Each structure stands twice: as structure tokens, then as C-alpha cells.
Amino acid sequence: LRLRKGHAVGAPEPGPAPTIASVAAQSLEEAVFGVESISHVLGADSVREKRTADELSESEHEQVEEKAPAWEDQDDEVLNVNIAAAPRSRKLRATEKERVISGDTYTKRLRAQHEKLHGKPSWADKELLQAKEKGDDGEEEEEEEDDIADTASLKKKTGGRLLATTIHVSRVKDLNQANKCDAALQQVKFHPHASVGLTAALDKTLHIFQVDGKENPVLQNMFFRDLPIYSAHWANDGNEIILSGRRKFFYSYDVPTGSVSKVCEIQGRTEKSLERCWVTPDSQYIVFTAHDGTLLFVSNKTKQLAFTLKMNGTARNVAFLGGDSTKALTSGGDGEVYVWDIRSRQCVHKFTDEGATHSTALSVSPDGRRFACAADSGVVNLYDETCMQHRQPKPVRSFLNLTTTVDTLEFNSDSQLLAMASGREKDAFRLVHVPSATVYANWPSAKTAVGYTLSAAFSPNSGYLSIGNTKGKALLYRLKSFASF
């Protein structure tokens, strides 16, 4: 896939760097007490008020500027703080009976609470700051434009282990801002290797964009006159796109050449809708769900039916075990999850999704160790590997955050994040920290407007998250914990 040069992916350009002192003060106050000033905590029980800058003599100003570190304040030694006066400061108490502490002790506890929640910030690490100062020899380092010089060959760089309490996300330009959609956006997908994404919608359009978070220019547009698109998947290492909808035919789009092939029907089948489809990780098969619980495995090379698998209930969801093309998991109308060996074409295991009568979404983490199952009740169950040995396994955690049918489940590339969403309710989108099995409380917030979610996708190395909604927007977010696209 050819990409335009000069549009590699990176984090949005940061604004001017604040001073260490200002960042320290604001970060501690906001992290522990929110946006309210720390003065709300001091109250009337403080033994004495701090002197203002106007009250300091000229010699004292010089002394403060020359000797006072950013983290210390001489007045803290004589200042007393009543930490029992305000509810927000009571979390700093060592015992329930503790009320007044010194300003120095207050500062230490405030700092410890901040580091407990967010870890020690880099700007507070003296050794790190000194190393940076020595590294640039007095000259400002030239900022890297991107982590990836060649977008056709990505290096995998992740941000290590994520915090369970907070995730840092910023909104960037919509993926499809250069060519907005006029209908519900059914699919948003990222290219498996290049910094490229696609959108497909019910207005019969397929758009391919280069992803840079700033302009996201259009690379290719296609209009399929007879196909409102429900499913779109990359295949053959990103050189092919398979598209289907509520029709008995489907399309194959060759990305490098721009040529289109129409497969008029699947021989021997009478299905009038092929709206739900998947591609095996090795691109050998295209999988469609049929109306009677049958799974149709179509050879991607010949575009002919290779074989079928049959479930007891209706077939709705397909996933593959940790990228292994020989193992498939399926679920549907009977609340059971089937595990298939594609080589022998046999069901090798089956387990019941706890509390589910009708399965609406299914996803397996890339490392093959976590399994997410959703039901029409809105409950999402997260399982570990024990579900592959037991018929009625207990979930690691059942998430009750969504109350309507969950139809979107997506793990990120390193299996630390799980996105879950319902298209039946506005802003019904949640992000799960998988290792701790907890839902992030800071994002999305009440002010995050994602609309009615129809699809979601993480970029190959989790630097970006895109959410497609009913308004035709492919919202794009930068996940700052991950260094590259």
C-alpha cells in the first residue's frame, strides 16, 4: 500500500511547557482535590495566613528565587492546616481523630496522595531533569515529528503497564473530517501495518484515509451503487478489503490497483443477506453467518464456499483465538460459546456465558488470555483461560455499566484495554482496564459526546482509538500512554 510521504503519525503537538513550580502546584491541587483551590481546605482554623508576595522585602525575594526549591515553601514550617474541616482533605488523615497538621506534613501527604494516584511525574524527577539538561547542552532539543519514519513499516512501541485508575486521552481531528459521511457509519478499521484507516457506511461509500491526527487526508474513495455497507475488513496484509451488506453478493476491493471484484452469490446457498462477515487472521477464509446457525467459510483465493460449520442456535458472532487462524469462537442465540478447530472442522469445546440467553458480541484478546462476551441485557462478562477447560466457567468480572444491548467489543493490541459500547443508547461507551478488570472513571466523562456507537477500533499499536457513530462521524482519540500508531 503506497502512502504519501511526510504524514507519519505522532502525538498532537504539545503547547508551551509550563514552569515546574506552576505545574507542581496545579497538579497536586487538581489531582487530589479537583479544580478547586487548595485555599478551600485551609479554612479559618489555620494558625496564620501566608504572607503575599507584596509583603516580602526585596532581599527576601532574592533569597526565595535563589534558594527555594520548587517543591518547598519556607512558610510550610509554621503553617498549620485543619485537614478535617473539608471532606476532600480528610483522605489525608493518618487516623480518624487527626485534625490539625503542620504545613510541611500537609505538603508531604499531598505529594504522596498525588503519586499514589498518578505516579511520580517526570517534571518532578530531579535526576531526569538534570539528565535532559545535560543531553541538550544548552540547546533546545529538536522535537521528533513522529515515532515512525516510514509509515509502511511500523515499530511496536507501547507505553508499558497502564494505570488502572486514570487513562490519558485527547480528542484530535475526526478520522473522516476530510470527507464526512452522510449516513450511519457501520465500520471503522485501521490498516494492520500502515498509518491508514477506512470507514464504510450505509450511504454505499468506502473511504480510506491517512491517519496523522491533524489533517487525516483522503487516499481513496469508492462508491458501491448496489451495496449499503454493513461490514468491511482488511485482508491479505492490508492489500484487500472485503465488503458486504444485506445482499446475497459481496465485493472485494484491491487497494493497490483500485480494482473491484463482485462475487454475485455463494454457490449452493440461498442467503439473501451476508451483512455479518469476518476474515481469518491469515486471510485464507471469509466467514459469513447464515440464518440457520450455519457458518459459511468461503475461500478468499477462489471466492467459493469451502465448508460450513453448524451451531445449535442462531449464529451471530465470530472471533479468533489470539490471532490463530486454526481456532475460532462463535456465539449466538443460545447463550453458548463454541470453540472450533478449523482444520478438523469440529467443535472441540463449548461453554455457557453466565446469565446470557442471547449473545450479541464476542471478542478475544490478542494474547489469547481474555475473552469478552456480551448479552442483550447489556452485561459484559470477562473470562480468563479457564473458560477453555470448563463448561460453566465463572467470569473474572461482570460489567453492568451498560444497560442496553452491547454490540461492540474490542481489545487493544497489547490486551490491556477493552472497549465496549451499545448502539441503542447515546454515549453508551466504556473503556476497561483489563488487568485489574475495572472500568475507567475519568474517560469517557459526562462531557465526552460519542453519540450512538456503531463501531470502534484501536490502531495497530494502540496510539489511536476511533469510534464510528450514527451521525457518520469517525471520532478519533489519541491514547497518550502509547508512543506509536
Short mmCIF file of C-alpha atoms in Angstrom, two decimals:
data_model
loop_
_atom_site.label_atom_id
_atom_site.label_comp_id
_atom_site.label_asym_id
_atom_site.label_seq_id
_atom_site.Cartn_x
_atom_site.Cartn_y
_atom_site.Cartn_z
CA LEU A 1 0.00 0.00 0.00
CA ARG A 2 1.53 3.31 -1.11
CA LEU A 3 1.33 6.19 1.31
CA ARG A 4 2.11 9.83 0.92
CA LYS A 5 5.39 10.93 2.45
CA GLY A 6 5.61 13.46 5.23
CA HIS A 7 2.48 12.36 7.08
CA ALA A 8 3.80 9.99 9.72
CA VAL A 9 1.81 9.53 12.90
CA GLY A 10 2.68 11.10 16.22
CA ALA A 11 1.06 12.61 19.25
CA PRO A 12 -0.53 16.06 18.85
CA GLU A 13 1.97 18.88 19.23
CA PRO A 14 2.18 19.97 22.86
CA GLY A 15 1.64 23.55 23.88
CA PRO A 16 4.26 25.70 25.64
CA ALA A 17 5.79 23.97 28.63
CA PRO A 18 4.67 25.35 32.00
CA THR A 19 7.15 26.05 34.74
CA ILE A 20 7.95 23.35 37.26
CA ALA A 21 6.57 25.41 40.11
CA SER A 22 3.24 26.14 38.44
CA VAL A 23 2.78 22.57 37.29
CA ALA A 24 3.59 21.22 40.73
CA ALA A 25 1.05 23.45 42.45
CA GLN A 26 -1.74 22.94 39.95
CA SER A 27 -1.18 19.20 39.54
CA LEU A 28 -1.22 18.45 43.25
CA GLU A 29 -4.34 20.51 43.88
CA GLU A 30 -6.29 19.21 40.90
CA ALA A 31 -5.21 15.57 41.29
CA VAL A 32 -6.21 15.33 44.93
CA PHE A 33 -9.00 17.91 45.35
CA GLY A 34 -10.12 18.69 41.80
CA VAL A 35 -10.05 22.12 40.25
CA GLU A 36 -10.85 23.96 43.47
CA SER A 37 -8.02 25.88 45.04
CA ILE A 38 -6.16 24.49 48.00
CA SER A 39 -7.27 27.56 49.92
CA HIS A 40 -10.67 25.90 50.35
CA VAL A 41 -9.02 23.32 52.55
CA LEU A 42 -7.11 25.69 54.86
CA GLY A 43 -10.23 27.34 56.25
CA ALA A 44 -10.43 29.51 59.33
CA ASP A 45 -8.57 27.07 61.54
CA SER A 46 -5.19 27.90 60.01
CA VAL A 47 -3.00 29.40 62.73
CA ARG A 48 -1.73 32.18 60.46
CA GLU A 49 -2.12 33.26 56.85
CA LYS A 50 0.70 33.18 54.38
CA ARG A 51 2.27 36.47 53.51
CA THR A 52 1.67 37.68 49.97
CA ALA A 53 4.47 38.41 47.57
CA ASP A 54 3.91 42.15 48.03
CA GLU A 55 4.76 41.83 51.73
CA LEU A 56 8.17 40.29 51.11
CA SER A 57 11.16 42.54 51.16
CA GLU A 58 13.46 42.81 48.17
CA SER A 59 16.17 40.78 49.95
CA GLU A 60 13.63 38.05 50.78
CA HIS A 61 12.56 37.88 47.13
CA GLU A 62 16.14 37.29 46.08
CA GLN A 63 16.58 34.64 48.77
CA VAL A 64 13.45 32.76 47.63
CA GLU A 65 14.44 32.94 43.98
CA GLU A 66 17.97 31.70 44.68
CA LYS A 67 17.40 29.04 47.32
CA ALA A 68 13.77 27.84 47.43
CA PRO A 69 13.26 24.56 45.54
CA ALA A 70 10.07 24.16 43.53
CA TRP A 71 8.67 21.58 45.96
CA GLU A 72 9.34 23.52 49.17
CA ASP A 73 7.93 26.60 50.84
CA GLN A 74 9.51 28.15 53.93
CA ASP A 75 6.07 29.13 55.25
CA ASP A 76 5.08 25.46 55.41
CA GLU A 77 7.19 25.08 58.52
CA VAL A 78 4.94 27.39 60.56
CA LEU A 79 1.63 26.88 58.79
CA ASN A 80 -0.99 24.61 60.38
CA VAL A 81 -3.80 23.05 58.36
CA ASN A 82 -7.07 21.59 59.61
CA ILE A 83 -7.48 18.58 57.31
CA ALA A 84 -10.73 17.52 59.00
CA ALA A 85 -12.52 20.74 58.01
CA ALA A 86 -13.27 19.81 54.41
CA PRO A 87 -14.41 16.40 53.08
CA ARG A 88 -11.85 16.46 50.28
CA SER A 89 -8.90 16.79 52.63
CA ARG A 90 -9.99 14.07 55.06
CA LYS A 91 -8.41 11.43 52.84
CA LEU A 92 -5.03 12.82 54.00
CA ARG A 93 -5.63 11.87 57.65
CA ALA A 94 -3.47 9.15 59.19
CA THR A 95 -6.19 8.43 61.78
CA GLU A 96 -9.84 9.41 62.06
CA LYS A 97 -9.13 11.58 65.10
CA GLU A 98 -6.41 13.60 63.42
CA ARG A 99 -7.37 17.21 62.73
CA VAL A 100 -4.55 19.79 62.54
CA ILE A 101 -1.18 19.05 60.96
CA SER A 102 1.79 21.21 60.07
CA GLY A 103 2.15 22.70 56.62
CA ASP A 104 5.25 20.61 55.97
CA THR A 105 3.41 17.40 56.83
CA TYR A 106 0.43 18.53 54.76
CA THR A 107 2.68 19.06 51.72
CA LYS A 108 4.26 15.62 52.08
CA ARG A 109 0.88 13.88 52.35
CA LEU A 110 -0.50 15.81 49.41
CA ARG A 111 2.50 14.80 47.34
CA ALA A 112 2.19 11.16 48.42
CA GLN A 113 -1.51 11.12 47.51
CA HIS A 114 -0.72 12.55 44.07
CA GLU A 115 1.98 9.94 43.41
CA LYS A 116 -0.34 7.19 44.66
CA LEU A 117 -2.94 8.18 42.06
CA HIS A 118 -0.73 9.13 39.13
CA GLY A 119 2.82 8.03 39.84
CA LYS A 120 5.74 10.42 40.11
CA PRO A 121 5.64 12.94 37.24
CA SER A 122 8.73 13.31 35.09
CA TRP A 123 8.97 17.04 35.77
CA ALA A 124 9.33 16.28 39.49
CA ASP A 125 12.22 13.87 38.99
CA LYS A 126 15.38 15.89 39.59
CA GLU A 127 17.69 13.24 38.17
CA LEU A 128 15.66 13.01 34.99
CA LEU A 129 15.57 16.79 34.59
CA GLN A 130 19.32 17.03 35.09
CA ALA A 131 19.91 14.31 32.54
CA LYS A 132 17.77 16.15 30.00
CA GLU A 133 19.61 19.40 30.66
CA LYS A 134 22.97 17.70 30.09
CA GLY A 135 21.70 15.97 26.99
CA ASP A 136 20.79 19.12 25.07
CA ASP A 137 23.96 21.12 26.01
CA GLY A 138 22.01 24.29 26.45
CA GLU A 139 20.23 23.95 23.13
CA GLU A 140 16.59 23.04 22.75
CA GLU A 141 16.20 19.52 21.50
CA GLU A 142 14.54 19.17 18.14
CA GLU A 143 11.17 17.56 18.71
CA GLU A 144 10.62 14.30 16.92
CA GLU A 145 7.81 14.73 14.42
CA ASP A 146 6.77 11.14 14.80
CA ASP A 147 7.82 7.85 16.31
CA ILE A 148 7.69 6.27 12.87
CA ALA A 149 9.81 7.46 9.97
CA ASP A 150 8.40 5.02 7.45
CA THR A 151 4.66 4.50 7.81
CA ALA A 152 4.80 1.33 5.75
CA SER A 153 6.94 -0.39 8.36
CA LEU A 154 5.90 0.32 11.94
CA LYS A 155 7.89 -0.31 15.08
CA LYS A 156 5.88 -1.54 18.00
CA LYS A 157 6.24 0.82 20.94
CA THR A 158 3.82 0.74 23.82
CA GLY A 159 3.60 2.74 26.99
CA GLY A 160 4.24 -0.23 29.30
CA ARG A 161 1.75 -1.11 32.00
CA LEU A 162 -1.24 1.21 32.18
CA LEU A 163 -2.59 2.72 35.36
CA ALA A 164 -5.86 1.21 36.49
CA THR A 165 -7.26 4.50 37.78
CA THR A 166 -6.59 7.01 35.01
CA ILE A 167 -6.08 6.95 31.27
CA HIS A 168 -4.84 9.97 29.34
CA VAL A 169 -6.88 10.60 26.19
CA SER A 170 -7.11 13.63 23.92
CA ARG A 171 -9.53 14.33 21.08
CA VAL A 172 -7.96 15.01 17.69
CA LYS A 173 -9.48 15.70 14.28
CA ASP A 174 -12.08 13.15 13.19
CA LEU A 175 -10.68 10.36 11.05
CA ASN A 176 -13.11 11.24 8.25
CA GLN A 177 -13.13 15.02 8.66
CA ALA A 178 -11.77 15.41 5.10
CA ASN A 179 -14.72 13.50 3.66
CA LYS A 180 -17.62 13.25 6.06
CA CYS A 181 -20.30 10.62 5.75
CA ASP A 182 -24.00 11.32 5.26
CA ALA A 183 -25.25 8.09 6.84
CA ALA A 184 -24.65 5.83 9.82
CA LEU A 185 -21.00 4.75 9.95
CA GLN A 186 -21.13 0.98 10.22
CA GLN A 187 -17.42 0.23 10.17
CA VAL A 188 -14.16 1.93 11.11
CA LYS A 189 -10.95 -0.10 10.78
CA PHE A 190 -7.22 0.59 10.90
CA HIS A 191 -4.75 -0.89 8.43
CA PRO A 192 -2.75 -3.72 10.06
CA HIS A 193 0.62 -2.11 9.25
CA ALA A 194 0.37 1.36 7.72
CA SER A 195 -0.94 4.56 9.29
CA VAL A 196 -4.17 4.26 7.36
CA GLY A 197 -7.82 3.84 8.32
CA LEU A 198 -11.06 3.09 6.50
CA THR A 199 -14.70 3.98 7.03
CA ALA A 200 -17.70 2.25 5.47
CA ALA A 201 -21.33 3.35 5.72
CA LEU A 202 -24.90 2.78 4.69
CA ASP A 203 -24.56 5.52 2.05
CA LYS A 204 -22.66 2.90 -0.01
CA THR A 205 -19.30 4.64 0.35
CA LEU A 206 -15.86 3.38 1.31
CA HIS A 207 -13.25 5.96 2.27
CA ILE A 208 -9.58 5.36 3.02
CA PHE A 209 -7.65 7.99 5.00
CA GLN A 210 -4.09 8.55 6.05
CA VAL A 211 -4.01 8.94 9.84
CA ASP A 212 -1.93 11.78 11.26
CA GLY A 213 -4.37 13.22 13.83
CA LYS A 214 -4.19 16.66 12.21
CA GLU A 215 -5.48 16.59 8.63
CA ASN A 216 -6.19 12.87 8.00
CA PRO A 217 -6.16 13.35 4.21
CA VAL A 218 -8.22 11.17 1.89
CA LEU A 219 -6.30 8.50 0.00
CA GLN A 220 -9.11 6.71 -1.86
CA ASN A 221 -12.89 6.92 -2.26
CA MET A 222 -15.23 4.28 -3.62
CA PHE A 223 -18.99 4.24 -4.23
CA PHE A 224 -20.82 0.90 -4.48
CA ARG A 225 -24.08 1.61 -6.23
CA ASP A 226 -25.92 -1.52 -5.08
CA LEU A 227 -24.43 -2.13 -1.63
CA PRO A 228 -25.25 -0.28 1.59
CA ILE A 229 -22.17 -1.43 3.53
CA TYR A 230 -22.56 -3.22 6.85
CA SER A 231 -19.18 -4.98 7.12
CA ALA A 232 -15.70 -4.04 5.89
CA HIS A 233 -12.48 -5.87 6.74
CA TRP A 234 -8.83 -5.64 5.71
CA ALA A 235 -7.40 -8.84 4.19
CA ASN A 236 -4.19 -10.07 2.58
CA ASP A 237 -1.88 -7.98 4.75
CA GLY A 238 -3.94 -4.85 4.11
CA ASN A 239 -3.89 -5.07 0.32
CA GLU A 240 -7.55 -6.12 0.03
CA ILE A 241 -10.83 -5.05 1.60
CA ILE A 242 -13.85 -7.36 1.85
CA LEU A 243 -17.23 -5.57 1.90
CA SER A 244 -20.70 -6.97 2.48
CA GLY A 245 -24.23 -5.92 3.38
CA ARG A 246 -27.82 -7.05 3.28
CA ARG A 247 -27.38 -8.55 -0.15
CA LYS A 248 -26.64 -12.05 -1.43
CA PHE A 249 -23.41 -10.83 -3.01
CA PHE A 250 -20.24 -9.17 -1.66
CA TYR A 251 -17.30 -7.20 -3.01
CA SER A 252 -13.52 -7.49 -2.95
CA TYR A 253 -11.58 -4.24 -3.35
CA ASP A 254 -7.91 -4.39 -4.38
CA VAL A 255 -6.26 -1.47 -2.60
CA PRO A 256 -3.01 -1.05 -4.62
CA THR A 257 -4.74 -1.16 -8.02
CA GLY A 258 -8.17 0.21 -7.07
CA SER A 259 -9.92 -2.63 -8.91
CA VAL A 260 -13.24 -4.06 -7.69
CA SER A 261 -14.49 -7.66 -7.94
CA LYS A 262 -18.11 -8.60 -7.30
CA VAL A 263 -18.93 -12.09 -6.06
CA CYS A 264 -22.54 -12.48 -7.17
CA GLU A 265 -23.50 -15.31 -4.83
CA ILE A 266 -22.22 -18.17 -2.74
CA GLN A 267 -22.92 -21.29 -4.74
CA GLY A 268 -25.26 -23.76 -3.07
CA ARG A 269 -26.62 -21.18 -0.60
CA THR A 270 -29.86 -19.23 -0.65
CA GLU A 271 -28.98 -16.48 1.88
CA LYS A 272 -30.26 -13.07 0.86
CA SER A 273 -28.09 -11.24 3.39
CA LEU A 274 -24.34 -11.51 4.06
CA GLU A 275 -24.23 -8.48 6.33
CA ARG A 276 -22.09 -10.05 9.03
CA CYS A 277 -18.66 -11.19 7.91
CA TRP A 278 -15.13 -11.69 9.25
CA VAL A 279 -11.74 -12.57 7.76
CA THR A 280 -9.43 -15.15 9.36
CA PRO A 281 -6.09 -13.69 10.57
CA ASP A 282 -4.21 -15.41 7.76
CA SER A 283 -6.81 -14.17 5.20
CA GLN A 284 -7.41 -17.73 4.00
CA TYR A 285 -11.16 -17.64 4.65
CA ILE A 286 -14.00 -15.13 4.69
CA VAL A 287 -16.61 -16.16 7.27
CA PHE A 288 -20.31 -15.28 6.96
CA THR A 289 -23.14 -16.10 9.35
CA ALA A 290 -26.21 -17.70 7.80
CA HIS A 291 -29.83 -17.60 9.00
CA ASP A 292 -30.00 -21.15 10.39
CA GLY A 293 -26.95 -21.12 12.67
CA THR A 294 -24.59 -22.08 9.87
CA LEU A 295 -21.15 -20.51 9.44
CA LEU A 296 -20.03 -20.18 5.84
CA PHE A 297 -16.27 -20.43 5.25
CA VAL A 298 -15.52 -19.01 1.81
CA SER A 299 -12.04 -19.37 0.31
CA ASN A 300 -10.59 -15.91 -0.11
CA LYS A 301 -8.48 -17.15 -3.00
CA THR A 302 -11.27 -18.62 -5.13
CA LYS A 303 -14.22 -16.79 -3.52
CA GLN A 304 -16.05 -20.14 -3.44
CA LEU A 305 -17.63 -21.91 -0.47
CA ALA A 306 -15.03 -24.17 1.16
CA PHE A 307 -17.03 -25.69 4.05
CA THR A 308 -19.66 -24.93 6.68
CA LEU A 309 -19.97 -25.29 10.45
CA LYS A 310 -23.28 -25.61 12.29
CA MET A 311 -24.30 -24.21 15.69
CA ASN A 312 -27.38 -25.27 17.64
CA GLY A 313 -28.75 -21.73 17.88
CA THR A 314 -28.53 -18.79 15.54
CA ALA A 315 -25.03 -17.64 14.61
CA ARG A 316 -24.17 -14.02 15.32
CA ASN A 317 -20.55 -13.52 16.39
CA VAL A 318 -17.16 -14.86 15.31
CA ALA A 319 -13.73 -14.31 16.87
CA PHE A 320 -10.34 -15.96 16.52
CA LEU A 321 -8.15 -17.25 19.33
CA GLY A 322 -5.27 -14.82 19.80
CA GLY A 323 -4.72 -14.35 16.08
CA ASP A 324 -4.65 -18.13 15.49
CA SER A 325 -6.44 -18.87 12.23
CA THR A 326 -6.97 -22.51 13.20
CA LYS A 327 -9.16 -21.76 16.24
CA ALA A 328 -12.45 -19.88 16.02
CA LEU A 329 -15.00 -18.95 18.68
CA THR A 330 -18.63 -18.32 17.82
CA SER A 331 -21.77 -17.35 19.74
CA GLY A 332 -25.37 -16.50 19.07
CA GLY A 333 -28.93 -17.10 20.10
CA ASP A 334 -28.45 -19.90 22.64
CA GLY A 335 -26.06 -18.13 25.03
CA GLU A 336 -23.33 -20.69 24.34
CA VAL A 337 -19.79 -20.03 23.12
CA TYR A 338 -18.47 -22.63 20.66
CA VAL A 339 -14.76 -23.30 20.12
CA TRP A 340 -13.91 -24.73 16.69
CA ASP A 341 -10.84 -26.39 15.24
CA ILE A 342 -10.94 -25.13 11.68
CA ARG A 343 -8.50 -27.77 10.41
CA SER A 344 -10.60 -30.70 11.62
CA ARG A 345 -13.83 -28.69 11.28
CA GLN A 346 -15.00 -29.93 14.65
CA CYS A 347 -16.37 -28.24 17.77
CA VAL A 348 -13.70 -29.01 20.39
CA HIS A 349 -15.25 -27.18 23.34
CA LYS A 350 -18.36 -25.29 24.38
CA PHE A 351 -19.12 -23.17 27.43
CA THR A 352 -22.09 -21.21 28.73
CA ASP A 353 -21.83 -17.46 29.02
CA GLU A 354 -23.11 -16.85 32.55
CA GLY A 355 -26.52 -15.18 32.65
CA ALA A 356 -26.79 -14.82 28.88
CA THR A 357 -29.74 -16.04 26.86
CA HIS A 358 -28.75 -14.26 23.66
CA SER A 359 -25.16 -13.37 22.83
CA THR A 360 -24.71 -10.06 20.98
CA ALA A 361 -20.91 -9.56 20.83
CA LEU A 362 -17.75 -11.62 21.29
CA SER A 363 -14.06 -10.72 21.39
CA VAL A 364 -10.77 -12.44 22.25
CA SER A 365 -7.68 -10.54 23.39
CA PRO A 366 -4.65 -10.65 21.06
CA ASP A 367 -2.65 -12.61 23.65
CA GLY A 368 -5.43 -15.23 23.79
CA ARG A 369 -5.81 -14.97 27.56
CA ARG A 370 -9.02 -12.93 27.94
CA PHE A 371 -12.47 -13.49 26.49
CA ALA A 372 -15.26 -10.91 26.48
CA CYS A 373 -18.90 -11.91 25.93
CA ALA A 374 -21.83 -9.51 25.74
CA ALA A 375 -25.55 -10.11 26.03
CA ASP A 376 -28.71 -8.29 25.01
CA SER A 377 -29.20 -7.32 28.67
CA GLY A 378 -26.12 -5.07 28.49
CA VAL A 379 -23.99 -7.28 30.73
CA VAL A 380 -20.42 -7.92 29.59
CA ASN A 381 -18.62 -10.92 31.09
CA LEU A 382 -14.82 -11.07 31.11
CA TYR A 383 -13.30 -14.56 31.30
CA ASP A 384 -9.77 -15.88 31.66
CA GLU A 385 -8.28 -19.03 30.13
CA THR A 386 -10.21 -21.33 32.46
CA CYS A 387 -13.26 -20.91 30.24
CA MET A 388 -11.49 -23.10 27.70
CA GLN A 389 -11.50 -26.03 30.15
CA HIS A 390 -14.90 -25.74 31.85
CA ARG A 391 -18.47 -25.94 30.56
CA GLN A 392 -19.81 -23.37 33.04
CA PRO A 393 -16.92 -21.07 33.95
CA LYS A 394 -17.20 -18.12 36.30
CA PRO A 395 -16.31 -14.74 34.79
CA VAL A 396 -13.42 -12.77 36.24
CA ARG A 397 -15.72 -9.77 36.28
CA SER A 398 -19.22 -8.95 35.06
CA PHE A 399 -19.59 -5.35 33.91
CA LEU A 400 -23.01 -3.80 34.48
CA ASN A 401 -22.13 -0.29 33.30
CA LEU A 402 -24.27 -0.53 30.16
CA THR A 403 -27.98 -1.23 30.33
CA THR A 404 -28.87 -1.80 26.67
CA THR A 405 -27.73 -4.38 24.11
CA VAL A 406 -23.94 -4.36 23.77
CA ASP A 407 -22.92 -4.86 20.16
CA THR A 408 -19.30 -3.60 20.16
CA LEU A 409 -16.39 -5.28 21.94
CA GLU A 410 -12.77 -4.55 21.00
CA PHE A 411 -9.46 -5.34 22.71
CA ASN A 412 -6.41 -3.21 22.01
CA SER A 413 -3.12 -4.57 20.65
CA ASP A 414 -1.43 -5.41 23.97
CA SER A 415 -4.62 -6.73 25.61
CA GLN A 416 -4.66 -4.08 28.36
CA LEU A 417 -7.78 -2.26 27.15
CA LEU A 418 -11.29 -3.38 26.23
CA ALA A 419 -13.74 -1.03 24.54
CA MET A 420 -17.42 -1.89 24.98
CA ALA A 421 -20.39 0.00 23.61
CA SER A 422 -24.09 -0.12 22.86
CA GLY A 423 -25.63 1.48 19.80
CA ARG A 424 -29.05 1.61 21.47
CA GLU A 425 -28.22 4.40 23.90
CA LYS A 426 -26.46 7.73 23.44
CA ASP A 427 -22.88 7.95 24.79
CA ALA A 428 -23.03 4.31 25.94
CA PHE A 429 -19.31 3.70 25.59
CA ARG A 430 -16.91 2.46 28.27
CA LEU A 431 -13.21 1.62 28.44
CA VAL A 432 -11.99 -1.24 30.65
CA HIS A 433 -8.54 -1.71 32.20
CA VAL A 434 -8.27 -5.45 31.58
CA PRO A 435 -5.50 -6.48 34.07
CA SER A 436 -7.49 -5.07 37.02
CA ALA A 437 -10.92 -5.70 35.42
CA THR A 438 -12.07 -2.16 36.22
CA VAL A 439 -13.81 0.50 34.15
CA TYR A 440 -12.00 3.82 33.81
CA ALA A 441 -13.86 6.57 35.65
CA ASN A 442 -12.06 9.58 34.13
CA TRP A 443 -12.77 8.76 30.45
CA PRO A 444 -15.16 8.90 28.80
CA SER A 445 -16.60 11.52 31.12
CA ALA A 446 -20.09 13.01 31.21
CA LYS A 447 -18.85 15.67 28.78
CA THR A 448 -17.50 13.17 26.24
CA ALA A 449 -20.04 13.10 23.42
CA VAL A 450 -19.58 9.95 21.35
CA GLY A 451 -23.20 9.65 20.23
CA TYR A 452 -24.70 6.28 19.30
CA THR A 453 -21.73 3.96 18.77
CA LEU A 454 -21.83 1.51 15.88
CA SER A 455 -18.17 0.50 15.71
CA ALA A 456 -14.84 1.06 17.43
CA ALA A 457 -11.23 0.21 16.61
CA PHE A 458 -7.74 0.60 18.05
CA SER A 459 -4.79 1.33 15.78
CA PRO A 460 -2.15 -1.45 15.46
CA ASN A 461 -0.03 -0.20 18.38
CA SER A 462 -2.94 1.47 20.24
CA GLY A 463 -1.82 5.06 19.69
CA TYR A 464 -5.30 5.90 18.40
CA LEU A 465 -8.89 4.89 19.11
CA SER A 466 -11.63 5.60 16.60
CA ILE A 467 -15.38 5.44 17.25
CA GLY A 468 -17.93 5.37 14.44
CA ASN A 469 -21.44 6.63 15.19
CA THR A 470 -24.88 7.11 13.65
CA LYS A 471 -24.11 10.69 12.62
CA GLY A 472 -21.50 9.47 10.15
CA LYS A 473 -18.54 10.63 12.24
CA ALA A 474 -15.40 8.61 12.87
CA LEU A 475 -14.29 10.22 16.12
CA LEU A 476 -10.54 9.96 16.68
CA TYR A 477 -8.77 9.97 20.04
CA ARG A 478 -5.07 9.92 20.88
CA LEU A 479 -4.16 7.46 23.64
CA LYS A 480 -1.14 9.16 25.17
CA SER A 481 0.08 6.09 27.05
CA PHE A 482 1.10 4.54 23.74
CA ALA A 483 4.02 6.02 21.81
CA SER A 484 3.21 4.98 18.26
CA PHE A 485 0.38 4.40 15.80
#
